[in-house]
Amino acid sequence: MGALPSQALDGHGNRGCRILVMVNVTGDGAFSVNGVGVDSAPFPLAFSLDEVAGCWLVSATAAQASELADLLAAAAGLSVAVVNLATNSYVDEDFAPWPSARIAAAQGVRAEVHDFGALSDGVNVGSQGLVLRATDLPAFLDGWSPYELAFAGLSHAPSAGDLDALALTVGTTAGGDSIVANVPGATLWYSGHDDCYVWMETVDRSWAIQLLARLLALHAGSALVDGVPVEIVEPREEVVERLLAQSPHWVGVVADSTPGTLAIELSATAGRWRLGDALPEEVDRTATYDIADGDWRLSRLPLPPSGGGRARPRRG
């Protein structure tokens, strides 16, 4: 799962005008697997973007690490330092999880192993850390799913002291604060939980925008996949930027769509969405995906309800 080679196409299928990034969406992706409530209603798209200490923080749902691996590898820099890993994909005959190093070996990825010792008592820090080349991250995550994964992207090859300092920072950083801002040489922080919640910090805002574009494509693809993987075009950065210009916090659900298109109804919210929160009733924007030409369109801003304008549309 990941971005396929870029294609230079315009809106009429001619080459040479705009770049389209294709994403392969399968039926076992995060939006397809996760559900809400006892009726397993489709999991909503949610994303928030905040700036803290010069770093960009994304809180979002939903994605498996493998669905983002190519993007995260590109944003990570030179090295990836895995500080926490848990999975049911690799267990022994007694259902005990494999050590991280054994998983890396099974994936055919070369990794340096680091014992965190007492530092593993910290939040989001496991007993055994790994250092990978950033370019090996997609291979490391291919074909299996961690339900807990946390790693830093670094611009250098870390020493043992660097890794202990990273673990100490991770274990003592309060929620909402930036880990990247407090780790020298860090370019990225990723934390994924239960193939659902995504937390990413980056020093480069463009990676945050690309992550949000990827999530929109994954959400659309989850509604279109039917036994066979589908290829979805990611929205252009300007689509995401227009949403963020209106609000840093959004929740989206797939709406009734016409033949040949798929619509995601988006609601601006006051803060980050979490499982258990009610879905917003009012719709602020609609992102419509044209399946044939791969184009994304945003509805215009709704008119204000006062002064004779029409009220925002409501769901259901």
XYZ file of C-alpha atoms in Angstrom:
316
model
C 0.000 0.000 0.000
C 1.408 3.372 -0.910
C 1.731 6.016 -3.548
C 2.261 4.756 -7.061
C 4.556 6.615 -9.492
C 3.325 10.129 -10.219
C 1.601 10.777 -13.508
C 1.700 14.058 -15.412
C -1.862 14.463 -16.655
C -4.314 17.289 -17.054
C -8.020 17.072 -16.290
C -8.722 15.703 -19.771
C -6.211 12.849 -19.600
C -3.506 14.694 -21.543
C 0.061 14.535 -20.322
C 2.127 17.458 -19.155
C -0.060 19.702 -16.982
C -0.656 18.634 -13.382
C 0.855 15.935 -11.245
C -1.464 13.261 -9.874
C -0.362 10.982 -7.071
C -2.127 7.629 -7.141
C -2.761 5.643 -3.959
C -3.606 1.940 -3.953
C -6.431 1.320 -1.443
C -7.228 -2.221 -0.291
C -10.184 -3.709 1.552
C -8.190 -4.252 4.743
C -7.192 -0.623 5.240
C -7.884 1.335 8.403
C -11.119 2.962 7.248
C -12.490 -0.393 6.096
C -11.443 -2.378 9.178
C -12.359 0.098 11.909
C -15.960 0.793 12.888
C -17.887 2.969 15.314
C -20.350 1.581 17.850
C -22.086 -1.776 18.098
C -23.398 -1.406 14.552
C -19.836 -0.878 13.242
C -20.711 2.297 11.387
C -17.975 3.409 8.969
C -15.136 5.147 10.737
C -15.011 8.890 10.012
C -12.123 10.873 8.672
C -10.773 13.363 11.205
C -7.756 15.607 11.108
C -6.337 18.571 12.971
C -3.272 20.685 12.310
C -1.557 22.729 15.009
C 1.766 24.510 15.288
C 3.816 24.076 18.470
C 7.335 25.427 18.941
C 7.907 25.714 15.197
C 6.742 22.142 14.504
C 3.548 21.037 12.777
C 1.408 18.559 14.690
C -1.197 16.408 12.942
C -3.794 14.454 14.909
C -5.914 12.286 12.653
C -7.991 9.182 11.966
C -7.663 6.692 10.528
C -4.663 4.946 9.002
C -2.508 1.899 9.321
C 1.204 2.610 9.395
C 1.691 0.696 6.140
C -0.792 3.019 4.399
C 1.499 5.947 5.177
C 4.894 4.217 5.027
C 6.180 5.778 1.804
C 5.214 9.260 2.921
C 6.697 8.806 6.403
C 9.927 7.397 4.987
C 10.343 10.408 2.719
C 9.709 12.812 5.612
C 11.928 10.980 8.100
C 15.375 12.051 6.908
C 18.271 9.599 7.165
C 17.268 7.248 10.005
C 14.169 5.923 11.725
C 14.464 5.215 15.454
C 11.639 2.901 16.562
C 11.017 3.333 20.288
C 7.788 1.349 20.668
C 6.289 -1.582 18.777
C 3.444 -3.990 19.538
C 1.619 -6.343 17.173
C -0.445 -9.499 16.976
C 0.984 -10.246 13.531
C 4.163 -11.797 14.928
C 3.639 -14.077 17.950
C 5.167 -17.393 19.031
C 3.338 -20.660 19.821
C 2.425 -19.295 23.262
C 1.079 -16.099 21.662
C 3.912 -14.049 23.119
C 4.928 -11.186 20.812
C 8.211 -11.402 18.985
C 11.002 -8.980 19.924
C 11.286 -6.038 17.549
C 14.633 -7.237 16.218
C 13.170 -10.614 15.230
C 10.381 -8.868 13.335
C 12.896 -6.756 11.438
C 14.839 -9.886 10.530
C 11.684 -11.633 9.318
C 10.930 -8.594 7.150
C 14.408 -8.779 5.658
C 15.351 -5.357 7.008
C 18.701 -4.606 8.587
C 18.320 -2.891 11.976
C 20.480 -1.902 14.904
C 19.034 -2.979 18.266
C 19.039 -0.853 21.400
C 17.954 -1.878 24.917
C 16.090 0.947 26.624
C 16.292 -0.673 30.049
C 14.546 1.328 32.766
C 13.556 3.981 30.231
C 10.944 1.554 28.884
C 8.758 2.478 31.837
C 7.983 5.707 30.000
C 4.857 6.271 27.934
C 5.251 5.108 24.309
C 8.659 3.514 24.983
C 9.170 -0.240 24.665
C 11.967 -2.390 25.990
C 13.771 -2.809 22.654
C 14.436 -0.071 20.145
C 15.447 -0.330 16.500
C 17.325 1.955 14.165
C 16.535 1.548 10.451
C 17.466 3.419 7.346
C 14.501 5.631 6.542
C 14.326 4.134 3.056
C 13.748 0.685 4.618
C 10.598 1.743 6.477
C 8.133 0.626 3.748
C 9.779 -2.819 3.597
C 9.743 -3.063 7.387
C 5.981 -2.400 7.498
C 5.005 -4.410 4.443
C 2.432 -7.183 4.924
C 1.698 -6.894 8.653
C 0.186 -4.453 11.112
C 1.471 -3.062 14.424
C -1.274 -1.939 16.792
C 1.249 0.287 18.533
C 4.095 1.976 16.718
C 6.156 5.012 17.626
C 9.297 6.254 15.932
C 11.346 9.358 15.247
C 12.809 10.393 11.937
C 16.360 11.699 12.343
C 18.731 13.573 10.078
C 21.672 11.517 11.386
C 22.606 8.017 12.533
C 21.894 8.123 16.292
C 24.310 6.983 18.986
C 23.219 4.934 22.007
C 23.168 8.154 24.004
C 20.975 9.815 21.379
C 18.482 6.939 21.617
C 18.325 7.108 25.410
C 17.803 10.874 25.213
C 15.035 10.323 22.661
C 13.306 7.766 24.894
C 13.544 10.113 27.885
C 12.003 12.938 25.868
C 9.213 10.686 24.583
C 8.424 9.395 28.052
C 8.294 12.844 29.664
C 6.640 14.983 26.977
C 3.100 15.982 27.874
C 0.286 15.437 25.409
C -0.033 18.303 22.949
C 3.631 19.305 23.297
C 6.207 18.695 20.576
C 8.698 15.849 20.803
C 10.486 16.885 17.613
C 11.186 20.367 18.979
C 13.062 18.828 21.907
C 15.144 16.196 20.073
C 18.230 17.503 18.232
C 18.257 16.373 14.622
C 14.656 15.130 14.675
C 12.641 15.811 11.538
C 9.584 13.651 12.251
C 7.667 11.929 15.030
C 5.002 9.314 14.318
C 2.748 7.487 16.738
C -0.005 5.112 15.625
C -2.542 3.363 17.830
C -4.868 0.445 17.003
C -4.665 1.099 13.233
C -6.785 4.107 14.009
C -5.340 7.183 15.682
C -2.424 8.913 13.977
C -0.156 11.500 15.552
C 2.573 13.050 13.433
C 4.973 15.912 14.066
C 7.114 17.387 11.324
C 9.430 20.328 10.899
C 8.182 20.726 7.318
C 4.550 21.763 6.924
C 4.358 20.304 3.416
C 4.578 16.768 4.858
C 1.583 17.521 7.078
C -0.381 18.673 4.031
C 0.570 15.518 2.143
C -0.565 13.377 5.066
C -3.980 15.051 5.087
C -4.277 14.567 1.330
C -3.415 10.877 1.766
C -6.139 10.456 4.402
C -8.771 11.992 2.119
C -7.771 9.557 -0.632
C -7.827 6.581 1.759
C -11.269 7.554 3.035
C -12.673 7.826 -0.485
C -11.054 4.549 -1.482
C -12.549 2.702 1.483
C -16.015 3.442 0.106
C -15.112 2.373 -3.440
C -13.115 -0.798 -2.831
C -15.192 -3.941 -3.361
C -13.027 -7.021 -3.074
C -10.460 -5.627 -5.484
C -8.025 -2.807 -4.624
C -8.763 0.566 -6.185
C -6.465 3.384 -7.229
C -7.414 6.814 -5.919
C -5.847 10.133 -6.850
C -4.761 12.188 -3.864
C -6.230 15.693 -3.758
C -3.910 18.494 -4.749
C -2.307 20.429 -1.917
C -4.460 23.456 -2.695
C -7.589 21.468 -1.758
C -6.193 20.743 1.700
C -4.942 24.311 2.070
C -8.391 25.697 1.343
C -9.843 23.538 4.101
C -7.177 24.570 6.595
C -7.713 28.222 5.724
C -11.251 27.825 7.049
C -10.463 25.658 10.096
C -7.575 23.594 11.518
C -9.993 20.849 12.665
C -12.219 18.722 10.404
C -14.400 15.625 10.548
C -15.643 13.941 7.371
C -17.991 11.127 6.389
C -18.774 9.586 3.019
C -22.089 10.906 1.691
C -24.576 9.685 -0.893
C -22.881 10.098 -4.243
C -23.909 10.262 -7.871
C -22.709 7.711 -10.446
C -19.093 8.425 -11.241
C -18.400 10.544 -8.167
C -17.894 10.124 -4.453
C -18.578 12.860 -1.918
C -17.128 13.382 1.557
C -19.112 15.748 3.770
C -16.752 17.762 5.949
C -17.525 19.619 9.163
C -15.270 22.178 10.802
C -14.993 21.514 14.534
C -13.739 23.399 17.577
C -11.121 20.751 18.413
C -9.833 17.256 17.721
C -12.347 14.422 17.241
C -12.042 11.216 19.245
C -13.998 7.972 19.321
C -17.003 8.582 21.541
C -17.537 12.145 20.329
C -20.766 12.735 18.446
C -20.353 13.443 14.748
C -21.125 17.059 13.831
C -24.589 17.593 12.378
C -23.788 20.564 10.171
C -21.823 20.227 6.941
C -19.408 23.049 6.098
C -17.777 21.783 2.898
C -18.144 18.832 0.532
C -15.114 17.285 -1.159
C -16.222 15.507 -4.331
C -13.999 13.008 -6.106
C -14.538 12.424 -9.830
C -13.672 8.769 -10.357
C -13.058 9.057 -14.100
C -10.646 11.993 -14.175
C -9.293 11.755 -10.634
C -10.139 15.357 -9.829
C -11.186 16.639 -6.398
C -13.543 19.598 -6.057
C -14.529 21.496 -2.932
C -17.950 23.041 -2.558
C -18.065 26.777 -2.027
C -18.166 28.179 1.468
C -21.753 28.075 2.781
C -23.515 31.388 3.204
C -23.916 32.604 6.800
C -27.308 31.809 8.360
C -27.877 35.448 9.426
C -28.795 38.342 7.173
C -31.094 36.357 4.904
C -28.493 33.773 3.889
C -29.221 30.074 3.893
C -28.221 27.877 6.820
C -25.490 25.306 6.489
C -26.725 21.895 5.290
C -27.282 19.213 7.905
C -26.724 15.488 7.772
C -29.549 13.008 7.617
